[in-house]
Amino acid sequence: MKYALMILTSLACTITAAWAGTDDAPTVVSNAEAIQLVQTHADYVWTLVSAALVFFMQAGFALVEAGFTRAKNAVNIMMKNLMDFAMGSLVFWAIGFGLMFGTSKTGFFGTTGFFLSDFEVGGDPWVLAFWMFQVVFAATAATIVSGAMAERTKFTGYLIYSAVVSAFIYPIFGSWAWGSLFNGSGWLEGLGFIDFAGSTVVHSVGGWSALAGAIVLGPRLGKYTKDGGIKPILGHNIPLAALGVFILWIGWFGFNPGSTTAANKDIAMIFVNTNLGAAAGCIVAMIVSWIKFGKPEVGMSLNGALAGLVGITAGCANVTPGSAILIGAVAGILVVFSVLFFDKIKIDDPVGAISVHGVCGAWGTLAAGIFNIGGTSIKILSIQCIGIVSCFAWTFCTAFILFKIIDSTMGLRVSAEEEIEGLDSTEHGGNAYPDFLGSH
């Protein structure tokens, strides 16, 4: 990379001199300008490539959710994940980006930049690259909700809440924590809140929204027996879910290192921390489930990898690799017991989204303060806790109100007959496996 940069710099200087019609040697100033130009272009490329990796995570989420649920709802799940990004892109362009990153006098939300109005002909194109990277994050937050509400949600109701999450719920909290990344100035980041890539900003927002949705919807038919017992509803395709986890793991290498929005040496440690956190979460969740159930349970192991990824997201740039392993390991323990806890209190989450993203997102945010390379303190941990609590209060309350409004107007849940038949046929007029379902 060093030699390539030198060659590019020399080439740029030679071309500059040729255009100027002079054989004079390049000056120090022209060298510095050329180096800066190469760096700027590299930043654009890295940011946009990272955005593409995060977009690929939509495929991972779709496959995880489809694999962990029943075959009769696979088309519905693909449609929801498709619409998350399609609708999310438009509403984040129109409203969400301005609320999150527009100029803010209060520190609570932005008031400029709607419809990408900051970019005009001849303006700084960085806003376009930055918007592209941020919109894939917004879509991620909305997609997380889908898994906890799978197999029983009306498609029309889903479209409404998916749009509101991307346009309003996610951007408002995002402005508190990340507003200064562009034109904003959030009150939470002003305190010194640490959440480099979004354990709380993205994942807990999605997780706590999912919790509100699952509570309003209620459990799937047949999930709990009359005597209070839990009846497992198995997913139809675990290899599909496993493929989804691998895709998410790959995508996270854009999610966390890409949050630098700069092509520099810092991304090396972020890559390593991200990978180690995921690996530790996966292995520890496998061990815990093995002890708990007598077998190395695949669903828990897959969610353990995701829990580790979520956990390390906040501190990926400010903890050591050894700390990343500890953070991921604790996330692997938490996700197993959290899934069992929510099942016990009869909150039906088909894919474990609340546990993976909400609970482990909160843990990762706290851990970013505990294991901070620059040292920790009561003040730092207090600020992390303020961020965690404020995220829960804002997200859960607004999402709960939203779901209640949808439920009391157009309806949030399908009928019992539609749920039994499957949402593929009742909501979309077809199914993913016609031969299989026709013979069973």
CSV table of C-alpha atoms in Angstrom, one decimal:
chain,number,residue,atom,x,y,z
A,1,MET,CA,0.0,0.0,0.0
A,2,LYS,CA,2.9,2.4,0.9
A,3,TYR,CA,4.6,1.9,-2.5
A,4,ALA,CA,1.3,2.1,-4.4
A,5,LEU,CA,0.6,5.4,-2.7
A,6,MET,CA,4.0,6.7,-3.7
A,7,ILE,CA,3.5,5.7,-7.3
A,8,LEU,CA,0.1,7.3,-7.4
A,9,THR,CA,1.4,10.5,-5.8
A,10,SER,CA,4.3,10.7,-8.3
A,11,LEU,CA,2.0,10.1,-11.2
A,12,ALA,CA,-0.4,12.8,-10.0
A,13,CYS,CA,2.5,15.3,-9.6
A,14,THR,CA,3.8,14.5,-13.1
A,15,ILE,CA,0.4,15.0,-14.7
A,16,THR,CA,0.0,18.3,-12.8
A,17,ALA,CA,3.4,19.5,-14.1
A,18,ALA,CA,2.5,18.5,-17.6
A,19,TRP,CA,-0.8,20.3,-17.6
A,20,ALA,CA,1.0,23.4,-16.3
A,21,GLY,CA,3.4,23.2,-19.3
A,22,THR,CA,6.5,23.2,-17.2
A,23,ASP,CA,9.3,20.7,-16.5
A,24,ASP,CA,9.8,22.0,-12.9
A,25,ALA,CA,10.0,19.4,-10.2
A,26,PRO,CA,6.9,18.9,-8.1
A,27,THR,CA,6.8,21.2,-5.1
A,28,VAL,CA,6.2,20.1,-1.5
A,29,VAL,CA,2.7,21.7,-1.7
A,30,SER,CA,1.7,19.7,-4.8
A,31,ASN,CA,3.0,16.5,-3.2
A,32,ALA,CA,0.8,17.2,-0.1
A,33,GLU,CA,-2.2,18.0,-2.3
A,34,ALA,CA,-1.7,14.8,-4.3
A,35,ILE,CA,-1.5,12.7,-1.2
A,36,GLN,CA,-4.6,14.3,0.2
A,37,LEU,CA,-6.5,13.7,-3.1
A,38,VAL,CA,-5.5,10.0,-3.1
A,39,GLN,CA,-6.6,9.7,0.6
A,40,THR,CA,-9.9,11.4,-0.1
A,41,HIS,CA,-10.7,9.1,-3.0
A,42,ALA,CA,-9.7,6.1,-0.9
A,43,ASP,CA,-12.1,7.2,1.9
A,44,TYR,CA,-14.9,7.4,-0.6
A,45,VAL,CA,-14.2,4.0,-2.0
A,46,TRP,CA,-13.8,2.4,1.5
A,47,THR,CA,-17.0,4.0,2.8
A,48,LEU,CA,-19.1,2.9,-0.2
A,49,VAL,CA,-17.7,-0.6,-0.3
A,50,SER,CA,-18.5,-0.9,3.4
A,51,ALA,CA,-22.0,0.3,2.6
A,52,ALA,CA,-22.4,-2.5,0.1
A,53,LEU,CA,-21.2,-5.0,2.7
A,54,VAL,CA,-23.8,-3.7,5.2
A,55,PHE,CA,-26.5,-3.9,2.5
A,56,PHE,CA,-25.6,-7.5,2.0
A,57,MET,CA,-26.5,-8.1,5.6
A,58,GLN,CA,-30.2,-7.6,4.5
A,59,ALA,CA,-29.8,-11.0,2.8
A,60,GLY,CA,-28.3,-12.5,5.9
A,61,PHE,CA,-31.2,-11.2,8.1
A,62,ALA,CA,-33.7,-12.6,5.6
A,63,LEU,CA,-32.2,-16.0,5.5
A,64,VAL,CA,-31.8,-16.2,9.3
A,65,GLU,CA,-35.4,-15.3,9.8
A,66,ALA,CA,-36.7,-17.6,7.1
A,67,GLY,CA,-34.7,-20.5,8.3
A,68,PHE,CA,-35.8,-20.1,12.0
A,69,THR,CA,-39.5,-20.0,11.0
A,70,ARG,CA,-41.9,-22.2,9.2
A,71,ALA,CA,-41.9,-22.9,5.4
A,72,LYS,CA,-45.5,-21.4,5.1
A,73,ASN,CA,-44.2,-17.9,5.9
A,74,ALA,CA,-41.0,-17.8,3.9
A,75,VAL,CA,-42.3,-15.5,1.1
A,76,ASN,CA,-43.7,-13.1,3.6
A,77,ILE,CA,-40.4,-12.9,5.4
A,78,MET,CA,-38.5,-12.2,2.1
A,79,MET,CA,-41.1,-9.5,1.2
A,80,LYS,CA,-40.6,-7.8,4.6
A,81,ASN,CA,-36.9,-7.7,4.3
A,82,LEU,CA,-37.1,-6.4,0.8
A,83,MET,CA,-39.5,-3.6,1.8
A,84,ASP,CA,-37.4,-2.7,4.8
A,85,PHE,CA,-34.6,-1.5,2.5
A,86,ALA,CA,-36.8,-0.2,-0.3
A,87,MET,CA,-39.1,1.8,1.9
A,88,GLY,CA,-36.4,2.6,4.4
A,89,SER,CA,-34.2,4.2,1.6
A,90,LEU,CA,-37.0,6.6,0.6
A,91,VAL,CA,-38.1,7.7,4.0
A,92,PHE,CA,-34.5,8.0,5.3
A,93,TRP,CA,-33.8,10.2,2.2
A,94,ALA,CA,-36.8,12.3,2.8
A,95,ILE,CA,-37.0,12.6,6.6
A,96,GLY,CA,-34.7,10.4,8.6
A,97,PHE,CA,-31.3,11.7,7.5
A,98,GLY,CA,-32.3,15.3,8.3
A,99,LEU,CA,-33.6,14.3,11.7
A,100,MET,CA,-30.4,12.4,12.5
A,101,PHE,CA,-27.7,14.5,11.0
A,102,GLY,CA,-29.2,17.9,10.2
A,103,THR,CA,-28.1,21.0,12.1
A,104,SER,CA,-29.5,20.9,15.7
A,105,LYS,CA,-29.8,23.7,18.1
A,106,THR,CA,-31.3,21.6,20.9
A,107,GLY,CA,-29.2,18.4,20.6
A,108,PHE,CA,-32.4,16.3,20.2
A,109,PHE,CA,-32.9,16.2,16.5
A,110,GLY,CA,-31.8,17.8,13.2
A,111,THR,CA,-33.7,20.5,11.3
A,112,THR,CA,-31.9,20.6,8.0
A,113,GLY,CA,-30.8,18.2,5.3
A,114,PHE,CA,-34.2,16.7,4.4
A,115,PHE,CA,-34.4,15.3,0.9
A,116,LEU,CA,-30.6,15.5,0.9
A,117,SER,CA,-31.0,19.3,0.5
A,118,ASP,CA,-27.4,19.8,1.7
A,119,PHE,CA,-26.2,18.5,-1.7
A,120,GLU,CA,-26.6,20.9,-4.6
A,121,VAL,CA,-25.0,21.1,-8.0
A,122,GLY,CA,-21.4,21.7,-7.4
A,123,GLY,CA,-21.7,20.9,-3.7
A,124,ASP,CA,-19.6,18.5,-1.6
A,125,PRO,CA,-20.4,15.0,-2.8
A,126,TRP,CA,-19.3,13.5,0.5
A,127,VAL,CA,-22.9,13.9,1.7
A,128,LEU,CA,-23.9,11.3,-0.9
A,129,ALA,CA,-21.3,8.7,0.3
A,130,PHE,CA,-22.1,9.4,3.9
A,131,TRP,CA,-25.9,9.1,3.3
A,132,MET,CA,-25.4,5.8,1.5
A,133,PHE,CA,-23.4,4.4,4.4
A,134,GLN,CA,-26.0,5.6,6.9
A,135,VAL,CA,-29.1,4.4,5.1
A,136,VAL,CA,-28.0,0.8,5.3
A,137,PHE,CA,-27.7,1.2,9.1
A,138,ALA,CA,-31.2,2.6,9.2
A,139,ALA,CA,-32.5,-0.4,7.3
A,140,THR,CA,-30.7,-2.8,9.7
A,141,ALA,CA,-32.5,-1.3,12.7
A,142,ALA,CA,-35.9,-1.8,11.0
A,143,THR,CA,-35.1,-5.3,9.8
A,144,ILE,CA,-34.3,-6.5,13.4
A,145,VAL,CA,-37.9,-5.9,14.3
A,146,SER,CA,-39.1,-8.3,11.7
A,147,GLY,CA,-37.8,-11.4,13.3
A,148,ALA,CA,-39.5,-11.0,16.6
A,149,MET,CA,-42.8,-10.3,15.0
A,150,ALA,CA,-42.6,-13.1,12.4
A,151,GLU,CA,-45.4,-15.4,11.3
A,152,ARG,CA,-48.4,-13.4,12.7
A,153,THR,CA,-48.1,-9.8,11.5
A,154,LYS,CA,-50.2,-8.2,8.8
A,155,PHE,CA,-48.1,-7.0,5.9
A,156,THR,CA,-49.9,-3.6,5.7
A,157,GLY,CA,-49.2,-3.0,9.4
A,158,TYR,CA,-45.6,-4.1,8.9
A,159,LEU,CA,-45.1,-1.6,6.1
A,160,ILE,CA,-46.3,1.2,8.3
A,161,TYR,CA,-44.1,0.5,11.3
A,162,SER,CA,-41.0,-0.3,9.2
A,163,ALA,CA,-41.3,3.1,7.6
A,164,VAL,CA,-41.8,4.9,10.9
A,165,VAL,CA,-38.7,3.1,12.4
A,166,SER,CA,-36.5,4.3,9.6
A,167,ALA,CA,-38.0,7.8,9.3
A,168,PHE,CA,-38.4,8.7,13.0
A,169,ILE,CA,-37.6,6.3,15.8
A,170,TYR,CA,-34.1,5.3,14.8
A,171,PRO,CA,-33.0,8.7,13.5
A,172,ILE,CA,-34.0,10.6,16.6
A,173,PHE,CA,-32.0,8.4,18.9
A,174,GLY,CA,-29.2,8.3,16.3
A,175,SER,CA,-29.1,12.1,16.4
A,176,TRP,CA,-28.5,12.0,20.2
A,177,ALA,CA,-25.5,9.7,19.9
A,178,TRP,CA,-24.1,10.4,16.4
A,179,GLY,CA,-25.3,13.7,15.2
A,180,SER,CA,-21.9,15.4,15.0
A,181,LEU,CA,-20.7,12.8,12.4
A,182,PHE,CA,-22.2,15.3,10.0
A,183,ASN,CA,-24.0,18.5,10.8
A,184,GLY,CA,-25.7,17.7,14.1
A,185,SER,CA,-24.8,17.8,17.8
A,186,GLY,CA,-26.5,15.2,20.0
A,187,TRP,CA,-26.8,15.7,23.7
A,188,LEU,CA,-25.7,12.1,24.5
A,189,GLU,CA,-22.5,12.3,22.5
A,190,GLY,CA,-21.8,15.6,24.2
A,191,LEU,CA,-21.6,13.7,27.5
A,192,GLY,CA,-19.0,11.4,26.0
A,193,PHE,CA,-21.2,8.4,25.1
A,194,ILE,CA,-19.2,5.6,23.5
A,195,ASP,CA,-20.9,3.6,20.8
A,196,PHE,CA,-18.6,3.5,17.8
A,197,ALA,CA,-20.6,1.4,15.4
A,198,GLY,CA,-24.0,1.0,17.0
A,199,SER,CA,-24.5,-1.7,19.7
A,200,THR,CA,-27.1,0.6,21.1
A,201,VAL,CA,-27.8,3.1,18.3
A,202,VAL,CA,-28.7,0.4,15.8
A,203,HIS,CA,-29.1,-2.9,17.5
A,204,SER,CA,-30.8,-2.0,20.7
A,205,VAL,CA,-33.1,0.4,18.9
A,206,GLY,CA,-34.1,-2.6,16.7
A,207,GLY,CA,-34.2,-5.0,19.7
A,208,TRP,CA,-36.4,-2.8,22.0
A,209,SER,CA,-38.7,-2.0,19.1
A,210,ALA,CA,-39.0,-5.8,18.6
A,211,LEU,CA,-39.8,-6.2,22.2
A,212,ALA,CA,-42.7,-3.7,22.0
A,213,GLY,CA,-44.0,-5.4,18.8
A,214,ALA,CA,-43.9,-8.9,20.3
A,215,ILE,CA,-45.8,-7.7,23.4
A,216,VAL,CA,-48.5,-6.0,21.4
A,217,LEU,CA,-48.8,-8.9,19.0
A,218,GLY,CA,-48.9,-11.7,21.5
A,219,PRO,CA,-47.4,-15.2,21.0
A,220,ARG,CA,-48.0,-17.4,17.9
A,221,LEU,CA,-50.8,-19.9,18.1
A,222,GLY,CA,-49.7,-23.1,19.7
A,223,LYS,CA,-46.5,-21.6,21.2
A,224,TYR,CA,-47.7,-22.0,24.8
A,225,THR,CA,-49.9,-24.7,26.2
A,226,LYS,CA,-52.9,-24.1,28.5
A,227,ASP,CA,-51.0,-25.2,31.5
A,228,GLY,CA,-48.3,-22.7,30.9
A,229,GLY,CA,-45.8,-25.0,29.2
A,230,ILE,CA,-43.6,-24.0,26.2
A,231,LYS,CA,-44.1,-25.8,23.0
A,232,PRO,CA,-41.2,-25.3,20.6
A,233,ILE,CA,-42.0,-24.2,17.1
A,234,LEU,CA,-39.1,-25.4,15.0
A,235,GLY,CA,-37.6,-23.5,12.0
A,236,HIS,CA,-38.0,-25.2,8.7
A,237,ASN,CA,-34.4,-24.8,7.3
A,238,ILE,CA,-31.5,-24.5,9.7
A,239,PRO,CA,-28.9,-24.6,6.8
A,240,LEU,CA,-30.6,-21.5,5.4
A,241,ALA,CA,-30.3,-19.8,8.8
A,242,ALA,CA,-26.7,-20.8,9.1
A,243,LEU,CA,-25.9,-19.3,5.7
A,244,GLY,CA,-27.6,-16.2,6.9
A,245,VAL,CA,-25.3,-16.0,9.9
A,246,PHE,CA,-22.2,-16.4,7.7
A,247,ILE,CA,-23.4,-13.6,5.5
A,248,LEU,CA,-24.1,-11.4,8.5
A,249,TRP,CA,-20.6,-12.2,9.8
A,250,ILE,CA,-19.1,-11.1,6.5
A,251,GLY,CA,-21.3,-8.0,6.4
A,252,TRP,CA,-20.2,-7.0,9.9
A,253,PHE,CA,-16.7,-6.4,8.4
A,254,GLY,CA,-18.3,-3.4,6.7
A,255,PHE,CA,-20.5,-2.5,9.6
A,256,ASN,CA,-17.8,-2.0,12.2
A,257,PRO,CA,-14.6,-1.1,10.3
A,258,GLY,CA,-16.6,0.9,7.8
A,259,SER,CA,-17.8,3.2,10.6
A,260,THR,CA,-14.4,4.9,10.4
A,261,THR,CA,-15.6,6.2,7.0
A,262,ALA,CA,-11.9,6.5,6.4
A,263,ALA,CA,-9.3,4.2,4.7
A,264,ASN,CA,-6.7,4.1,7.4
A,265,LYS,CA,-4.8,1.7,9.6
A,266,ASP,CA,-7.4,1.8,12.4
A,267,ILE,CA,-9.6,-0.7,10.5
A,268,ALA,CA,-7.1,-3.5,11.2
A,269,MET,CA,-7.8,-3.7,14.9
A,270,ILE,CA,-11.6,-3.2,14.3
A,271,PHE,CA,-11.6,-6.2,11.9
A,272,VAL,CA,-9.8,-8.4,14.4
A,273,ASN,CA,-12.0,-7.3,17.3
A,274,THR,CA,-15.1,-7.9,15.3
A,275,ASN,CA,-14.0,-11.4,14.3
A,276,LEU,CA,-12.9,-12.4,17.8
A,277,GLY,CA,-16.1,-11.2,19.4
A,278,ALA,CA,-18.2,-13.2,17.1
A,279,ALA,CA,-16.0,-16.3,17.5
A,280,ALA,CA,-16.1,-16.1,21.3
A,281,GLY,CA,-19.8,-15.6,21.3
A,282,CYS,CA,-20.4,-18.6,19.1
A,283,ILE,CA,-18.2,-21.0,21.0
A,284,VAL,CA,-19.5,-20.0,24.5
A,285,ALA,CA,-23.1,-20.1,23.4
A,286,MET,CA,-22.5,-23.6,22.1
A,287,ILE,CA,-20.9,-24.7,25.3
A,288,VAL,CA,-23.7,-23.2,27.5
A,289,SER,CA,-26.4,-24.8,25.4
A,290,TRP,CA,-24.5,-28.1,25.5
A,291,ILE,CA,-24.5,-28.0,29.3
A,292,LYS,CA,-28.0,-26.8,29.4
A,293,PHE,CA,-29.7,-29.1,26.9
A,294,GLY,CA,-27.2,-32.0,26.7
A,295,LYS,CA,-26.4,-31.3,23.1
A,296,PRO,CA,-24.6,-28.6,21.2
A,297,GLU,CA,-27.7,-26.7,20.0
A,298,VAL,CA,-27.3,-25.2,16.6
A,299,GLY,CA,-29.8,-22.4,16.9
A,300,MET,CA,-28.1,-21.1,20.1
A,301,SER,CA,-24.7,-21.4,18.5
A,302,LEU,CA,-25.7,-19.4,15.5
A,303,ASN,CA,-27.3,-16.7,17.7
A,304,GLY,CA,-24.2,-16.8,19.9
A,305,ALA,CA,-22.1,-15.6,16.9
A,306,LEU,CA,-24.6,-12.8,16.2
A,307,ALA,CA,-24.6,-11.9,19.9
A,308,GLY,CA,-20.9,-11.6,19.9
A,309,LEU,CA,-21.0,-9.4,16.8
A,310,VAL,CA,-23.6,-7.1,18.4
A,311,GLY,CA,-21.7,-7.0,21.7
A,312,ILE,CA,-18.4,-5.9,20.2
A,313,THR,CA,-20.0,-3.3,17.9
A,314,ALA,CA,-19.9,-0.5,20.4
A,315,GLY,CA,-16.3,-0.9,21.5
A,316,CYS,CA,-14.7,-2.4,18.4
A,317,ALA,CA,-12.5,0.6,18.0
A,318,ASN,CA,-11.5,1.2,21.6
A,319,VAL,CA,-10.9,-2.2,23.2
A,320,THR,CA,-8.1,-4.7,22.9
A,321,PRO,CA,-8.4,-8.0,21.1
A,322,GLY,CA,-8.4,-9.8,24.5
A,323,SER,CA,-11.2,-7.6,25.7
A,324,ALA,CA,-13.1,-8.3,22.5
A,325,ILE,CA,-13.0,-12.0,23.3
A,326,LEU,CA,-14.3,-11.4,26.8
A,327,ILE,CA,-17.1,-9.2,25.5
A,328,GLY,CA,-18.1,-11.8,22.9
A,329,ALA,CA,-18.0,-14.6,25.5
A,330,VAL,CA,-20.3,-12.8,27.9
A,331,ALA,CA,-22.7,-12.0,25.0
A,332,GLY,CA,-22.7,-15.8,24.2
A,333,ILE,CA,-23.8,-16.5,27.8
A,334,LEU,CA,-26.3,-13.7,27.9
A,335,VAL,CA,-28.1,-14.7,24.7
A,336,VAL,CA,-28.8,-18.2,25.8
A,337,PHE,CA,-30.3,-17.2,29.1
A,338,SER,CA,-32.1,-14.2,27.7
A,339,VAL,CA,-33.9,-16.3,25.0
A,340,LEU,CA,-35.0,-18.7,27.8
A,341,PHE,CA,-36.1,-15.8,30.0
A,342,PHE,CA,-38.3,-14.3,27.3
A,343,ASP,CA,-39.8,-17.7,26.5
A,344,LYS,CA,-40.5,-18.2,30.2
A,345,ILE,CA,-42.5,-14.9,30.5
A,346,LYS,CA,-44.4,-15.8,27.3
A,347,ILE,CA,-42.9,-13.2,24.9
A,348,ASP,CA,-42.7,-15.1,21.7
A,349,ASP,CA,-39.6,-14.1,19.6
A,350,PRO,CA,-39.1,-16.7,16.8
A,351,VAL,CA,-35.5,-15.8,16.0
A,352,GLY,CA,-34.2,-14.4,19.3
A,353,ALA,CA,-34.0,-10.8,18.0
A,354,ILE,CA,-34.8,-9.2,21.3
A,355,SER,CA,-32.0,-11.1,23.1
A,356,VAL,CA,-29.4,-10.9,20.3
A,357,HIS,CA,-29.9,-7.2,19.5
A,358,GLY,CA,-31.6,-5.6,22.5
A,359,VAL,CA,-29.9,-7.4,25.5
A,360,CYS,CA,-26.5,-8.0,23.9
A,361,GLY,CA,-26.5,-4.5,22.4
A,362,ALA,CA,-26.9,-3.1,25.9
A,363,TRP,CA,-24.2,-5.3,27.2
A,364,GLY,CA,-21.8,-4.3,24.4
A,365,THR,CA,-22.4,-0.6,25.1
A,366,LEU,CA,-21.6,-1.1,28.8
A,367,ALA,CA,-18.6,-3.2,27.9
A,368,ALA,CA,-17.2,-0.4,25.7
A,369,GLY,CA,-16.9,1.7,28.8
A,370,ILE,CA,-15.6,-1.2,31.0
A,371,PHE,CA,-12.8,-2.3,28.7
A,372,ASN,CA,-12.0,1.2,27.2
A,373,ILE,CA,-8.3,1.3,26.2
A,374,GLY,CA,-8.0,4.8,27.6
A,375,GLY,CA,-9.2,3.6,31.0
A,376,THR,CA,-12.6,3.5,32.7
A,377,SER,CA,-14.3,5.4,35.5
A,378,ILE,CA,-17.6,5.7,37.3
A,379,LYS,CA,-18.3,8.7,35.1
A,380,ILE,CA,-17.7,6.8,31.9
A,381,LEU,CA,-19.8,3.9,33.0
A,382,SER,CA,-22.6,6.3,34.2
A,383,ILE,CA,-22.7,7.9,30.8
A,384,GLN,CA,-22.9,4.5,29.1
A,385,CYS,CA,-25.8,3.5,31.4
A,386,ILE,CA,-27.5,6.8,30.6
A,387,GLY,CA,-27.2,6.0,26.9
A,388,ILE,CA,-28.6,2.4,27.4
A,389,VAL,CA,-31.5,3.6,29.6
A,390,SER,CA,-32.4,6.5,27.3
A,391,CYS,CA,-32.4,4.2,24.3
A,392,PHE,CA,-34.7,1.8,26.0
A,393,ALA,CA,-37.1,4.5,27.2
A,394,TRP,CA,-37.3,6.3,23.9
A,395,THR,CA,-37.4,3.3,21.6
A,396,PHE,CA,-39.7,1.0,23.6
A,397,CYS,CA,-42.2,3.7,24.5
A,398,THR,CA,-42.5,5.2,21.0
A,399,ALA,CA,-42.6,1.7,19.3
A,400,PHE,CA,-45.2,0.5,21.8
A,401,ILE,CA,-47.4,3.5,21.1
A,402,LEU,CA,-46.9,3.0,17.3
A,403,PHE,CA,-47.9,-0.7,17.5
A,404,LYS,CA,-50.9,0.1,19.6
A,405,ILE,CA,-52.1,2.7,17.1
A,406,ILE,CA,-51.7,0.3,14.2
A,407,ASP,CA,-53.4,-2.4,16.1
A,408,SER,CA,-56.4,-0.3,17.0
A,409,THR,CA,-56.8,1.1,13.5
A,410,MET,CA,-55.9,-1.2,10.6
A,411,GLY,CA,-54.9,-4.1,12.8
A,412,LEU,CA,-51.5,-5.5,13.5
A,413,ARG,CA,-52.1,-9.2,13.7
A,414,VAL,CA,-53.6,-11.6,11.1
A,415,SER,CA,-56.6,-13.7,11.9
A,416,ALA,CA,-56.2,-17.2,13.5
A,417,GLU,CA,-57.2,-18.8,10.2
A,418,GLU,CA,-54.7,-16.8,8.2
A,419,GLU,CA,-51.9,-17.6,10.7
A,420,ILE,CA,-52.7,-21.3,10.6
A,421,GLU,CA,-52.8,-21.4,6.8
A,422,GLY,CA,-49.6,-19.3,6.5
A,423,LEU,CA,-48.9,-15.8,5.5
A,424,ASP,CA,-47.4,-16.7,2.1
A,425,SER,CA,-50.8,-17.7,0.7
A,426,THR,CA,-53.0,-15.4,2.7
A,427,GLU,CA,-50.9,-12.2,2.3
A,428,HIS,CA,-49.1,-12.8,-0.9
A,429,GLY,CA,-51.0,-15.4,-2.9
A,430,GLY,CA,-48.4,-18.1,-3.1
A,431,ASN,CA,-45.7,-19.9,-1.2
A,432,ALA,CA,-42.0,-20.6,-1.4
A,433,TYR,CA,-42.2,-24.4,-1.6
A,434,PRO,CA,-45.4,-25.4,-3.5
A,435,ASP,CA,-44.5,-29.0,-4.0
A,436,PHE,CA,-43.5,-29.5,-0.4
A,437,LEU,CA,-46.5,-27.7,1.1
A,438,GLY,CA,-48.9,-29.3,-1.3
A,439,SER,CA,-47.9,-32.8,-0.1
A,440,HIS,CA,-47.9,-32.1,3.6
